Backbone atoms as SQL, in Angstrom:
CREATE TABLE atoms (id INTEGER PRIMARY KEY, chain TEXT, resi INTEGER, resn TEXT, atom TEXT, x REAL, y REAL, z REAL);
INSERT INTO atoms VALUES
  (1, 'A', 1, 'UNK', 'N', -30.279, 145.386, 220.542),
  (2, 'A', 1, 'UNK', 'CA', -29.766, 144.340, 221.599),
  (3, 'A', 1, 'UNK', 'C', -28.534, 144.407, 221.984),
  (4, 'A', 2, 'UNK', 'N', -27.848, 145.352, 221.134),
  (5, 'A', 2, 'UNK', 'CA', -26.505, 145.954, 221.776),
  (6, 'A', 2, 'UNK', 'C', -26.358, 147.119, 222.199),
  (7, 'A', 3, 'UNK', 'N', -27.106, 148.065, 222.270),
  (8, 'A', 3, 'UNK', 'CA', -27.550, 148.900, 222.898),
  (9, 'A', 3, 'UNK', 'C', -28.339, 148.897, 223.989),
  (10, 'A', 4, 'UNK', 'N', -29.235, 148.061, 224.379),
  (11, 'A', 4, 'UNK', 'CA', -29.608, 147.861, 225.812),
  (12, 'A', 4, 'UNK', 'C', -28.666, 147.212, 226.625),
  (13, 'A', 5, 'UNK', 'N', -27.879, 145.995, 226.013),
  (14, 'A', 5, 'UNK', 'CA', -26.968, 145.233, 226.525),
  (15, 'A', 5, 'UNK', 'C', -25.911, 146.016, 227.126),
  (16, 'A', 6, 'UNK', 'N', -25.656, 147.154, 226.413),
  (17, 'A', 6, 'UNK', 'CA', -24.369, 147.960, 226.750),
  (18, 'A', 6, 'UNK', 'C', -24.957, 149.202, 227.542),
  (19, 'A', 7, 'UNK', 'N', -26.231, 149.423, 227.661),
  (20, 'A', 7, 'UNK', 'CA', -27.141, 150.417, 228.625),
  (21, 'A', 7, 'UNK', 'C', -26.872, 149.238, 230.291),
  (22, 'A', 8, 'UNK', 'N', -26.928, 148.055, 230.089),
  (23, 'A', 8, 'UNK', 'CA', -27.210, 147.638, 231.327),
  (24, 'A', 8, 'UNK', 'C', -25.574, 146.708, 231.800),
  (25, 'A', 9, 'UNK', 'N', -25.014, 147.629, 231.298),
  (26, 'A', 9, 'UNK', 'CA', -23.226, 147.117, 231.446),
  (27, 'A', 9, 'UNK', 'C', -22.325, 146.291, 231.172),
  (28, 'A', 10, 'UNK', 'N', -22.627, 145.821, 229.758),
  (29, 'A', 10, 'UNK', 'CA', -22.188, 144.886, 229.592),
  (30, 'A', 10, 'UNK', 'C', -21.418, 145.538, 228.202),
  (31, 'A', 11, 'UNK', 'N', -20.310, 144.450, 228.133),
  (32, 'A', 11, 'UNK', 'CA', -19.340, 144.908, 226.841),
  (33, 'A', 11, 'UNK', 'C', -19.618, 144.436, 225.623),
  (34, 'A', 12, 'UNK', 'N', -19.884, 145.278, 224.433),
  (35, 'A', 12, 'UNK', 'CA', -20.622, 144.587, 223.633),
  (36, 'A', 12, 'UNK', 'C', -19.937, 144.390, 222.168),
  (37, 'A', 13, 'UNK', 'N', -20.026, 143.732, 221.306),
  (38, 'A', 13, 'UNK', 'CA', -19.297, 143.894, 219.928),
  (39, 'A', 13, 'UNK', 'C', -20.339, 143.699, 219.049),
  (40, 'A', 14, 'UNK', 'N', -20.408, 144.563, 217.859),
  (41, 'A', 14, 'UNK', 'CA', -21.199, 143.835, 217.004),
  (42, 'A', 14, 'UNK', 'C', -20.672, 143.667, 215.224),
  (43, 'A', 15, 'UNK', 'N', -21.372, 142.625, 214.640),
  (44, 'A', 15, 'UNK', 'CA', -20.461, 142.342, 213.309),
  (45, 'A', 15, 'UNK', 'C', -22.132, 142.666, 212.539),
  (46, 'A', 16, 'UNK', 'N', -21.693, 142.582, 211.089),
  (47, 'A', 16, 'UNK', 'CA', -23.162, 142.867, 209.959),
  (48, 'A', 16, 'UNK', 'C', -23.000, 141.929, 209.481),
  (49, 'A', 17, 'UNK', 'N', -21.622, 140.246, 209.613),
  (50, 'A', 17, 'UNK', 'CA', -22.180, 139.650, 208.778),
  (51, 'A', 17, 'UNK', 'C', -20.884, 138.608, 209.706),
  (52, 'A', 18, 'UNK', 'N', -20.778, 137.213, 208.666),
  (53, 'A', 18, 'UNK', 'CA', -19.995, 136.063, 209.432),
  (54, 'A', 18, 'UNK', 'C', -18.841, 136.131, 209.263),
  (55, 'A', 19, 'UNK', 'N', -18.121, 137.212, 208.325),
  (56, 'A', 19, 'UNK', 'CA', -16.994, 137.075, 208.345),
  (57, 'A', 19, 'UNK', 'C', -16.271, 138.278, 209.796),
  (58, 'A', 20, 'UNK', 'N', -16.865, 139.468, 209.802),
  (59, 'A', 20, 'UNK', 'CA', -16.903, 140.100, 210.576),
  (60, 'A', 20, 'UNK', 'C', -16.945, 139.471, 212.079),
  (61, 'A', 21, 'UNK', 'N', -17.679, 138.978, 212.226),
  (62, 'A', 21, 'UNK', 'CA', -17.869, 138.218, 213.235),
  (63, 'A', 21, 'UNK', 'C', -16.891, 137.287, 213.900),
  (64, 'A', 22, 'UNK', 'N', -15.997, 136.456, 212.895),
  (65, 'A', 22, 'UNK', 'CA', -15.007, 136.063, 213.226),
  (66, 'A', 22, 'UNK', 'C', -13.657, 136.755, 213.227),
  (67, 'A', 23, 'UNK', 'N', -13.706, 137.610, 212.821),
  (68, 'A', 23, 'UNK', 'CA', -12.824, 138.856, 213.379),
  (69, 'A', 23, 'UNK', 'C', -13.016, 139.456, 214.127),
  (70, 'A', 24, 'UNK', 'N', -14.134, 140.087, 214.905),
  (71, 'A', 24, 'UNK', 'CA', -14.201, 140.487, 216.706),
  (72, 'A', 24, 'UNK', 'C', -13.548, 139.381, 217.229),
  (73, 'A', 25, 'UNK', 'N', -14.564, 138.647, 216.595),
  (74, 'A', 25, 'UNK', 'CA', -14.539, 137.205, 217.837),
  (75, 'A', 25, 'UNK', 'C', -13.006, 136.945, 218.557),
  (76, 'A', 26, 'UNK', 'N', -12.152, 137.202, 216.864),
  (77, 'A', 26, 'UNK', 'CA', -10.622, 136.482, 217.402),
  (78, 'A', 26, 'UNK', 'C', -10.241, 137.486, 218.359),
  (79, 'A', 27, 'UNK', 'N', -10.639, 138.698, 218.217),
  (80, 'A', 27, 'UNK', 'CA', -10.243, 140.072, 218.518),
  (81, 'A', 27, 'UNK', 'C', -10.465, 140.075, 220.019),
  (82, 'A', 28, 'UNK', 'N', -11.644, 140.019, 220.199),
  (83, 'A', 28, 'UNK', 'CA', -12.757, 140.425, 221.581),
  (84, 'A', 28, 'UNK', 'C', -12.970, 138.728, 222.467),
  (85, 'A', 29, 'UNK', 'N', -12.807, 138.157, 222.050),
  (86, 'A', 29, 'UNK', 'CA', -12.908, 136.850, 222.667),
  (87, 'A', 29, 'UNK', 'C', -13.915, 136.835, 223.836),
  (88, 'A', 30, 'UNK', 'N', -14.888, 136.541, 223.161),
  (89, 'A', 30, 'UNK', 'CA', -16.366, 136.365, 224.015),
  (90, 'A', 30, 'UNK', 'C', -16.710, 135.505, 224.879),
  (91, 'A', 31, 'UNK', 'N', -17.256, 135.751, 225.623),
  (92, 'A', 31, 'UNK', 'CA', -18.252, 134.639, 226.287),
  (93, 'A', 31, 'UNK', 'C', -19.153, 134.010, 225.794),
  (94, 'A', 32, 'UNK', 'N', -20.052, 135.155, 225.348),
  (95, 'A', 32, 'UNK', 'CA', -21.438, 134.804, 224.496),
  (96, 'A', 32, 'UNK', 'C', -21.535, 135.439, 223.114),
  (97, 'A', 33, 'UNK', 'N', -21.917, 134.467, 222.511),
  (98, 'A', 33, 'UNK', 'CA', -22.478, 135.422, 221.020),
  (99, 'A', 33, 'UNK', 'C', -23.899, 135.609, 220.636),
  (100, 'A', 34, 'UNK', 'N', -24.914, 136.166, 220.710),
  (101, 'A', 34, 'UNK', 'CA', -25.473, 136.221, 220.093),
  (102, 'A', 34, 'UNK', 'C', -25.443, 136.409, 218.423),
  (103, 'A', 35, 'UNK', 'N', -26.232, 135.652, 217.482),
  (104, 'A', 35, 'UNK', 'CA', -26.465, 135.602, 216.163),
  (105, 'A', 35, 'UNK', 'C', -27.655, 135.353, 215.588),
  (106, 'A', 36, 'UNK', 'N', -27.751, 136.001, 214.189),
  (107, 'A', 36, 'UNK', 'CA', -28.791, 135.499, 213.876),
  (108, 'A', 36, 'UNK', 'C', -28.191, 133.977, 212.736),
  (109, 'A', 37, 'UNK', 'N', -29.383, 133.478, 212.154),
  (110, 'A', 37, 'UNK', 'CA', -28.858, 132.747, 211.262),
  (111, 'A', 37, 'UNK', 'C', -28.556, 132.832, 210.144),
  (112, 'A', 38, 'UNK', 'N', -29.632, 134.032, 209.293),
  (113, 'A', 38, 'UNK', 'CA', -29.687, 134.295, 208.295),
  (114, 'A', 38, 'UNK', 'C', -29.000, 135.692, 207.952),
  (115, 'A', 39, 'UNK', 'N', -27.478, 135.421, 207.662),
  (116, 'A', 39, 'UNK', 'CA', -26.383, 136.537, 207.628),
  (117, 'A', 39, 'UNK', 'C', -25.660, 136.739, 206.579),
  (118, 'A', 40, 'UNK', 'N', -25.721, 137.672, 205.455),
  (119, 'A', 40, 'UNK', 'CA', -25.075, 137.621, 204.152),
  (120, 'A', 40, 'UNK', 'C', -23.526, 137.227, 204.641),
  (121, 'A', 41, 'UNK', 'N', -23.580, 135.892, 203.244),
  (122, 'A', 41, 'UNK', 'CA', -22.533, 135.418, 202.804),
  (123, 'A', 41, 'UNK', 'C', -22.526, 134.469, 203.910),
  (124, 'A', 42, 'UNK', 'N', -21.695, 134.209, 204.703),
  (125, 'A', 42, 'UNK', 'CA', -21.658, 133.022, 205.968),
  (126, 'A', 42, 'UNK', 'C', -22.827, 133.550, 206.890),
  (127, 'A', 43, 'UNK', 'N', -23.424, 131.973, 206.691),
  (128, 'A', 43, 'UNK', 'CA', -24.961, 132.065, 207.722),
  (129, 'A', 43, 'UNK', 'C', -24.443, 131.626, 208.999),
  (130, 'A', 44, 'UNK', 'N', -25.302, 131.804, 209.729),
  (131, 'A', 44, 'UNK', 'CA', -25.336, 131.425, 211.743),
  (132, 'A', 44, 'UNK', 'C', -25.183, 129.634, 211.328),
  (133, 'A', 45, 'UNK', 'N', -25.589, 128.675, 210.596),
  (134, 'A', 45, 'UNK', 'CA', -24.880, 127.389, 210.491),
  (135, 'A', 45, 'UNK', 'C', -23.253, 127.472, 210.101),
  (136, 'A', 46, 'UNK', 'N', -23.331, 128.490, 209.568),
  (137, 'A', 46, 'UNK', 'CA', -21.811, 128.414, 208.961),
  (138, 'A', 46, 'UNK', 'C', -20.358, 128.657, 210.423),
  (139, 'A', 47, 'UNK', 'N', -21.423, 129.765, 210.699),
  (140, 'A', 47, 'UNK', 'CA', -20.677, 130.869, 211.696),
  (141, 'A', 47, 'UNK', 'C', -20.320, 129.926, 212.962),
  (142, 'A', 48, 'UNK', 'N', -21.489, 129.339, 213.648),
  (143, 'A', 48, 'UNK', 'CA', -21.204, 128.637, 214.489),
  (144, 'A', 48, 'UNK', 'C', -20.388, 127.790, 214.718),
  (145, 'A', 49, 'UNK', 'N', -20.030, 126.648, 213.861),
  (146, 'A', 49, 'UNK', 'CA', -18.806, 125.818, 214.185),
  (147, 'A', 49, 'UNK', 'C', -17.212, 126.686, 214.245),
  (148, 'A', 50, 'UNK', 'N', -17.093, 127.536, 213.193),
  (149, 'A', 50, 'UNK', 'CA', -15.693, 128.533, 212.609),
  (150, 'A', 50, 'UNK', 'C', -15.872, 129.470, 213.913),
  (151, 'A', 51, 'UNK', 'N', -16.998, 130.115, 214.907),
  (152, 'A', 51, 'UNK', 'CA', -16.687, 130.011, 216.499),
  (153, 'A', 51, 'UNK', 'C', -15.715, 129.473, 217.479),
  (154, 'A', 52, 'UNK', 'N', -16.456, 128.270, 217.073),
  (155, 'A', 52, 'UNK', 'CA', -15.875, 127.348, 218.153),
  (156, 'A', 52, 'UNK', 'C', -14.620, 126.844, 217.602),
  (157, 'A', 53, 'UNK', 'N', -14.164, 127.062, 216.552),
  (158, 'A', 53, 'UNK', 'CA', -12.743, 126.988, 216.341),
  (159, 'A', 53, 'UNK', 'C', -11.423, 127.806, 216.347),
  (160, 'A', 54, 'UNK', 'N', -12.402, 128.649, 216.741),
  (161, 'A', 54, 'UNK', 'CA', -11.864, 130.431, 217.341),
  (162, 'A', 54, 'UNK', 'C', -11.224, 129.890, 218.670),
  (163, 'A', 55, 'UNK', 'N', -12.650, 129.574, 219.128),
  (164, 'A', 55, 'UNK', 'CA', -12.498, 129.948, 220.786),
  (165, 'A', 55, 'UNK', 'C', -11.336, 128.604, 221.112),
  (166, 'A', 56, 'UNK', 'N', -11.296, 127.512, 220.264),
  (167, 'A', 56, 'UNK', 'CA', -10.508, 126.416, 220.706),
  (168, 'A', 56, 'UNK', 'C', -11.197, 125.475, 222.253),
  (169, 'A', 57, 'UNK', 'N', -10.125, 125.847, 222.734),
  (170, 'A', 57, 'UNK', 'CA', -10.496, 125.235, 224.242),
  (171, 'A', 57, 'UNK', 'C', -11.579, 126.370, 225.149),
  (172, 'A', 58, 'UNK', 'N', -11.753, 127.376, 225.365),
  (173, 'A', 58, 'UNK', 'CA', -12.167, 128.508, 225.474),
  (174, 'A', 58, 'UNK', 'C', -14.020, 128.349, 225.946),
  (175, 'A', 59, 'UNK', 'N', -14.176, 128.669, 226.760),
  (176, 'A', 59, 'UNK', 'CA', -15.686, 128.128, 226.983),
  (177, 'A', 59, 'UNK', 'C', -16.522, 129.473, 226.287),
  (178, 'A', 60, 'UNK', 'N', -17.655, 129.302, 224.960),
  (179, 'A', 60, 'UNK', 'CA', -18.098, 130.305, 224.912),
  (180, 'A', 60, 'UNK', 'C', -19.365, 129.868, 224.545),
  (181, 'A', 61, 'UNK', 'N', -20.354, 130.908, 225.067),
  (182, 'A', 61, 'UNK', 'CA', -21.844, 130.382, 225.195),
  (183, 'A', 61, 'UNK', 'C', -22.361, 131.183, 223.419),
  (184, 'A', 62, 'UNK', 'N', -23.077, 129.741, 222.795),
  (185, 'A', 62, 'UNK', 'CA', -23.361, 130.361, 220.910),
  (186, 'A', 62, 'UNK', 'C', -25.145, 130.648, 221.414),
  (187, 'A', 63, 'UNK', 'N', -25.577, 131.566, 221.207),
  (188, 'A', 63, 'UNK', 'CA', -27.077, 131.539, 221.184),
  (189, 'A', 63, 'UNK', 'C', -27.585, 132.363, 219.579),
  (190, 'A', 64, 'UNK', 'N', -28.489, 131.406, 218.798),
  (191, 'A', 64, 'UNK', 'CA', -29.043, 131.724, 217.456),
  (192, 'A', 64, 'UNK', 'C', -30.125, 132.754, 217.739),
  (193, 'A', 65, 'UNK', 'N', -30.747, 133.762, 217.761),
  (194, 'A', 65, 'UNK', 'CA', -31.225, 134.690, 217.707),
  (195, 'A', 65, 'UNK', 'C', -32.030, 134.966, 216.487),
  (196, 'A', 66, 'UNK', 'N', -32.979, 134.548, 215.778),
  (197, 'A', 66, 'UNK', 'CA', -33.638, 134.054, 214.648),
  (198, 'A', 66, 'UNK', 'C', -35.302, 133.840, 214.285),
  (199, 'A', 67, 'UNK', 'N', -35.968, 134.565, 213.865),
  (200, 'A', 67, 'UNK', 'CA', -36.837, 134.335, 213.027),
  (201, 'A', 67, 'UNK', 'C', -37.025, 132.557, 212.719),
  (202, 'A', 68, 'UNK', 'N', -36.596, 131.848, 212.380),
  (203, 'A', 68, 'UNK', 'CA', -36.695, 130.660, 211.822),
  (204, 'A', 68, 'UNK', 'C', -36.897, 129.765, 213.304),
  (205, 'A', 69, 'UNK', 'N', -38.399, 129.565, 213.739),
  (206, 'A', 69, 'UNK', 'CA', -39.101, 129.032, 214.733),
  (207, 'A', 69, 'UNK', 'C', -39.137, 127.690, 214.489),
  (208, 'A', 70, 'UNK', 'N', -39.600, 126.667, 213.809),
  (209, 'A', 70, 'UNK', 'CA', -39.794, 125.307, 213.580),
  (210, 'A', 70, 'UNK', 'C', -38.602, 124.725, 214.422),
  (211, 'A', 71, 'UNK', 'N', -39.212, 123.370, 214.502),
  (212, 'A', 71, 'UNK', 'CA', -38.749, 122.446, 215.541),
  (213, 'A', 71, 'UNK', 'C', -37.172, 121.899, 214.767),
  (214, 'A', 72, 'UNK', 'N', -37.512, 121.798, 213.156),
  (215, 'A', 72, 'UNK', 'CA', -36.046, 121.536, 212.984),
  (216, 'A', 72, 'UNK', 'C', -35.613, 122.523, 212.653),
  (217, 'A', 73, 'UNK', 'N', -35.501, 123.775, 212.813),
  (218, 'A', 73, 'UNK', 'CA', -34.589, 125.254, 212.650),
  (219, 'A', 73, 'UNK', 'C', -33.608, 125.135, 213.628),
  (220, 'A', 74, 'UNK', 'N', -34.449, 124.805, 215.407),
  (221, 'A', 74, 'UNK', 'CA', -33.701, 124.654, 216.262),
  (222, 'A', 74, 'UNK', 'C', -32.717, 123.295, 216.317),
  (223, 'A', 75, 'UNK', 'N', -33.695, 122.088, 215.971),
  (224, 'A', 75, 'UNK', 'CA', -32.168, 120.987, 215.600),
  (225, 'A', 75, 'UNK', 'C', -31.392, 121.439, 214.945),
  (226, 'A', 76, 'UNK', 'N', -31.491, 122.106, 213.681),
  (227, 'A', 76, 'UNK', 'CA', -30.293, 122.498, 213.190),
  (228, 'A', 76, 'UNK', 'C', -29.141, 123.313, 213.606),
  (229, 'A', 77, 'UNK', 'N', -29.760, 124.174, 214.362),
  (230, 'A', 77, 'UNK', 'CA', -28.604, 125.096, 214.913),
  (231, 'A', 77, 'UNK', 'C', -28.292, 124.338, 216.252),
  (232, 'A', 78, 'UNK', 'N', -28.645, 123.834, 216.735),
  (233, 'A', 78, 'UNK', 'CA', -28.231, 122.758, 218.059),
  (234, 'A', 78, 'UNK', 'C', -27.035, 122.118, 216.870),
  (235, 'A', 79, 'UNK', 'N', -27.654, 121.651, 215.864),
  (236, 'A', 79, 'UNK', 'CA', -26.414, 120.257, 215.560),
  (237, 'A', 79, 'UNK', 'C', -25.353, 121.168, 214.757),
  (238, 'A', 80, 'UNK', 'N', -25.770, 122.358, 214.543),
  (239, 'A', 80, 'UNK', 'CA', -24.550, 123.674, 213.685),
  (240, 'A', 80, 'UNK', 'C', -23.664, 123.794, 214.613),
  (241, 'A', 81, 'UNK', 'N', -23.720, 123.927, 216.398),
  (242, 'A', 81, 'UNK', 'CA', -22.975, 124.042, 217.343),
  (243, 'A', 81, 'UNK', 'C', -23.450, 125.370, 218.148),
  (244, 'A', 82, 'UNK', 'N', -24.626, 125.772, 217.892),
  (245, 'A', 82, 'UNK', 'CA', -25.520, 126.546, 219.382),
  (246, 'A', 82, 'UNK', 'C', -25.589, 126.182, 220.062),
  (247, 'A', 83, 'UNK', 'N', -25.662, 126.587, 221.214),
  (248, 'A', 83, 'UNK', 'CA', -25.943, 126.448, 222.282),
  (249, 'A', 83, 'UNK', 'C', -27.666, 126.662, 222.935),
  (250, 'A', 84, 'UNK', 'N', -27.571, 127.915, 222.363),
  (251, 'A', 84, 'UNK', 'CA', -29.718, 128.213, 222.489),
  (252, 'A', 84, 'UNK', 'C', -29.889, 128.360, 221.373),
  (253, 'A', 85, 'UNK', 'N', -30.959, 128.338, 221.033),
  (254, 'A', 85, 'UNK', 'CA', -32.125, 128.645, 219.830),
  (255, 'A', 85, 'UNK', 'C', -33.406, 129.697, 220.576),
  (256, 'A', 86, 'UNK', 'N', -32.567, 130.862, 219.900),
  (257, 'A', 86, 'UNK', 'CA', -33.954, 132.203, 220.933),
  (258, 'A', 86, 'UNK', 'C', -34.839, 132.327, 219.572),
  (259, 'A', 87, 'UNK', 'N', -36.019, 132.801, 219.550),
  (260, 'A', 87, 'UNK', 'CA', -36.651, 133.222, 218.395),
  (261, 'A', 87, 'UNK', 'C', -37.691, 134.484, 218.588),
  (262, 'A', 88, 'UNK', 'N', -37.246, 135.427, 217.642),
  (263, 'A', 88, 'UNK', 'CA', -37.242, 136.806, 217.370),
  (264, 'A', 88, 'UNK', 'C', -38.819, 136.645, 216.812),
  (265, 'A', 89, 'UNK', 'N', -39.351, 138.030, 217.305),
  (266, 'A', 89, 'UNK', 'CA', -39.035, 138.905, 218.169),
  (267, 'A', 89, 'UNK', 'C', -38.851, 138.787, 219.522),
  (268, 'A', 90, 'UNK', 'N', -37.436, 138.919, 220.368),
  (269, 'A', 90, 'UNK', 'CA', -37.197, 138.481, 221.501),
  (270, 'A', 90, 'UNK', 'C', -37.560, 140.302, 222.242),
  (271, 'A', 91, 'UNK', 'N', -38.436, 139.789, 223.615),
  (272, 'A', 91, 'UNK', 'CA', -38.046, 141.331, 224.250),
  (273, 'A', 91, 'UNK', 'C', -37.341, 141.657, 224.933),
  (274, 'A', 92, 'UNK', 'N', -37.054, 142.789, 225.315),
  (275, 'A', 92, 'UNK', 'CA', -36.113, 143.137, 226.376),
  (276, 'A', 92, 'UNK', 'C', -35.881, 142.340, 227.453),
  (277, 'A', 93, 'UNK', 'N', -36.781, 142.464, 228.143),
  (278, 'A', 93, 'UNK', 'CA', -37.055, 141.698, 229.347),
  (279, 'A', 93, 'UNK', 'C', -36.542, 139.837, 229.393),
  (280, 'A', 94, 'UNK', 'N', -37.054, 139.725, 228.029),
  (281, 'A', 94, 'UNK', 'CA', -36.255, 137.913, 227.717),
  (282, 'A', 94, 'UNK', 'C', -35.004, 137.806, 227.491),
  (283, 'A', 95, 'UNK', 'N', -34.420, 139.120, 226.365),
  (284, 'A', 95, 'UNK', 'CA', -33.084, 139.188, 226.391),
  (285, 'A', 95, 'UNK', 'C', -32.217, 139.097, 227.719),
  (286, 'A', 96, 'UNK', 'N', -32.785, 139.854, 228.725),
  (287, 'A', 96, 'UNK', 'CA', -31.914, 140.112, 229.438),
  (288, 'A', 96, 'UNK', 'C', -32.249, 139.166, 230.967),
  (289, 'A', 97, 'UNK', 'N', -33.138, 138.011, 231.012),
  (290, 'A', 97, 'UNK', 'CA', -33.320, 137.254, 231.728),
  (291, 'A', 97, 'UNK', 'C', -32.418, 136.356, 230.960),
  (292, 'A', 98, 'UNK', 'N', -32.079, 135.664, 229.849),
  (293, 'A', 98, 'UNK', 'CA', -31.522, 135.222, 229.121),
  (294, 'A', 98, 'UNK', 'C', -29.473, 135.747, 229.339),
  (295, 'A', 99, 'UNK', 'N', -29.400, 136.900, 229.198),
  (296, 'A', 99, 'UNK', 'CA', -28.552, 137.389, 229.529),
  (297, 'A', 99, 'UNK', 'C', -27.886, 137.208, 231.028),
  (298, 'A', 100, 'UNK', 'N', -28.928, 137.640, 231.823),
  (299, 'A', 100, 'UNK', 'CA', -28.691, 137.479, 233.018),
  (300, 'A', 100, 'UNK', 'C', -28.390, 135.669, 233.834),
  (301, 'A', 101, 'UNK', 'N', -28.893, 134.771, 233.389),
  (302, 'A', 101, 'UNK', 'CA', -29.089, 133.907, 233.134),
  (303, 'A', 101, 'UNK', 'C', -27.511, 132.881, 232.837),
  (304, 'A', 102, 'UNK', 'N', -27.169, 133.498, 231.882),
  (305, 'A', 102, 'UNK', 'CA', -25.429, 132.920, 231.518),
  (306, 'A', 102, 'UNK', 'C', -24.717, 133.505, 232.376),
  (307, 'A', 103, 'UNK', 'N', -24.941, 134.760, 232.730),
  (308, 'A', 103, 'UNK', 'CA', -23.855, 135.384, 233.759),
  (309, 'A', 103, 'UNK', 'C', -23.748, 134.544, 235.053),
  (310, 'A', 104, 'UNK', 'N', -25.165, 134.095, 235.467),
  (311, 'A', 104, 'UNK', 'CA', -25.163, 133.628, 236.840),
  (312, 'A', 104, 'UNK', 'C', -24.520, 132.083, 236.602),
  (313, 'A', 105, 'UNK', 'N', -24.501, 131.424, 235.256),
  (314, 'A', 105, 'UNK', 'CA', -24.169, 130.234, 234.713),
  (315, 'A', 105, 'UNK', 'C', -22.303, 129.694, 235.075),
  (316, 'A', 106, 'UNK', 'N', -21.364, 131.212, 235.253),
  (317, 'A', 106, 'UNK', 'CA', -20.483, 131.632, 234.710),
  (318, 'A', 106, 'UNK', 'C', -19.872, 132.067, 235.518);
C-alpha cells in the first residue's frame, strides 16, 4: 500500500507496530492513517485512541484496513476510534478511490 500511494504522489510513512506508529505520528502529523488491527504488541484497537490523543484537536482520519470483516469487528473498530473499516484484501483501485475521497473531503 505504501509503495502504491507513494507512486501516486502521496507522502507516506510506515510503521511495523503500534509503538512505532505512535512515534511516526508524533513526528509526521498525518492527515490519514491506514492501520491493521492485528498488530504486534499494541493492537489497532489500542492504537486508534492513542493516535487521537497524539493528534489533540488536529483532524486525522483513521481507517482500519483489516481481515476482520464481521459486523462486530466493524463496530469494535469504530468504537475504538476509527473513522472507517476497510476489509482486506483491498484492491489498488479501491484503495486509491478511498484515498481520493478523503483528499476531496479535506
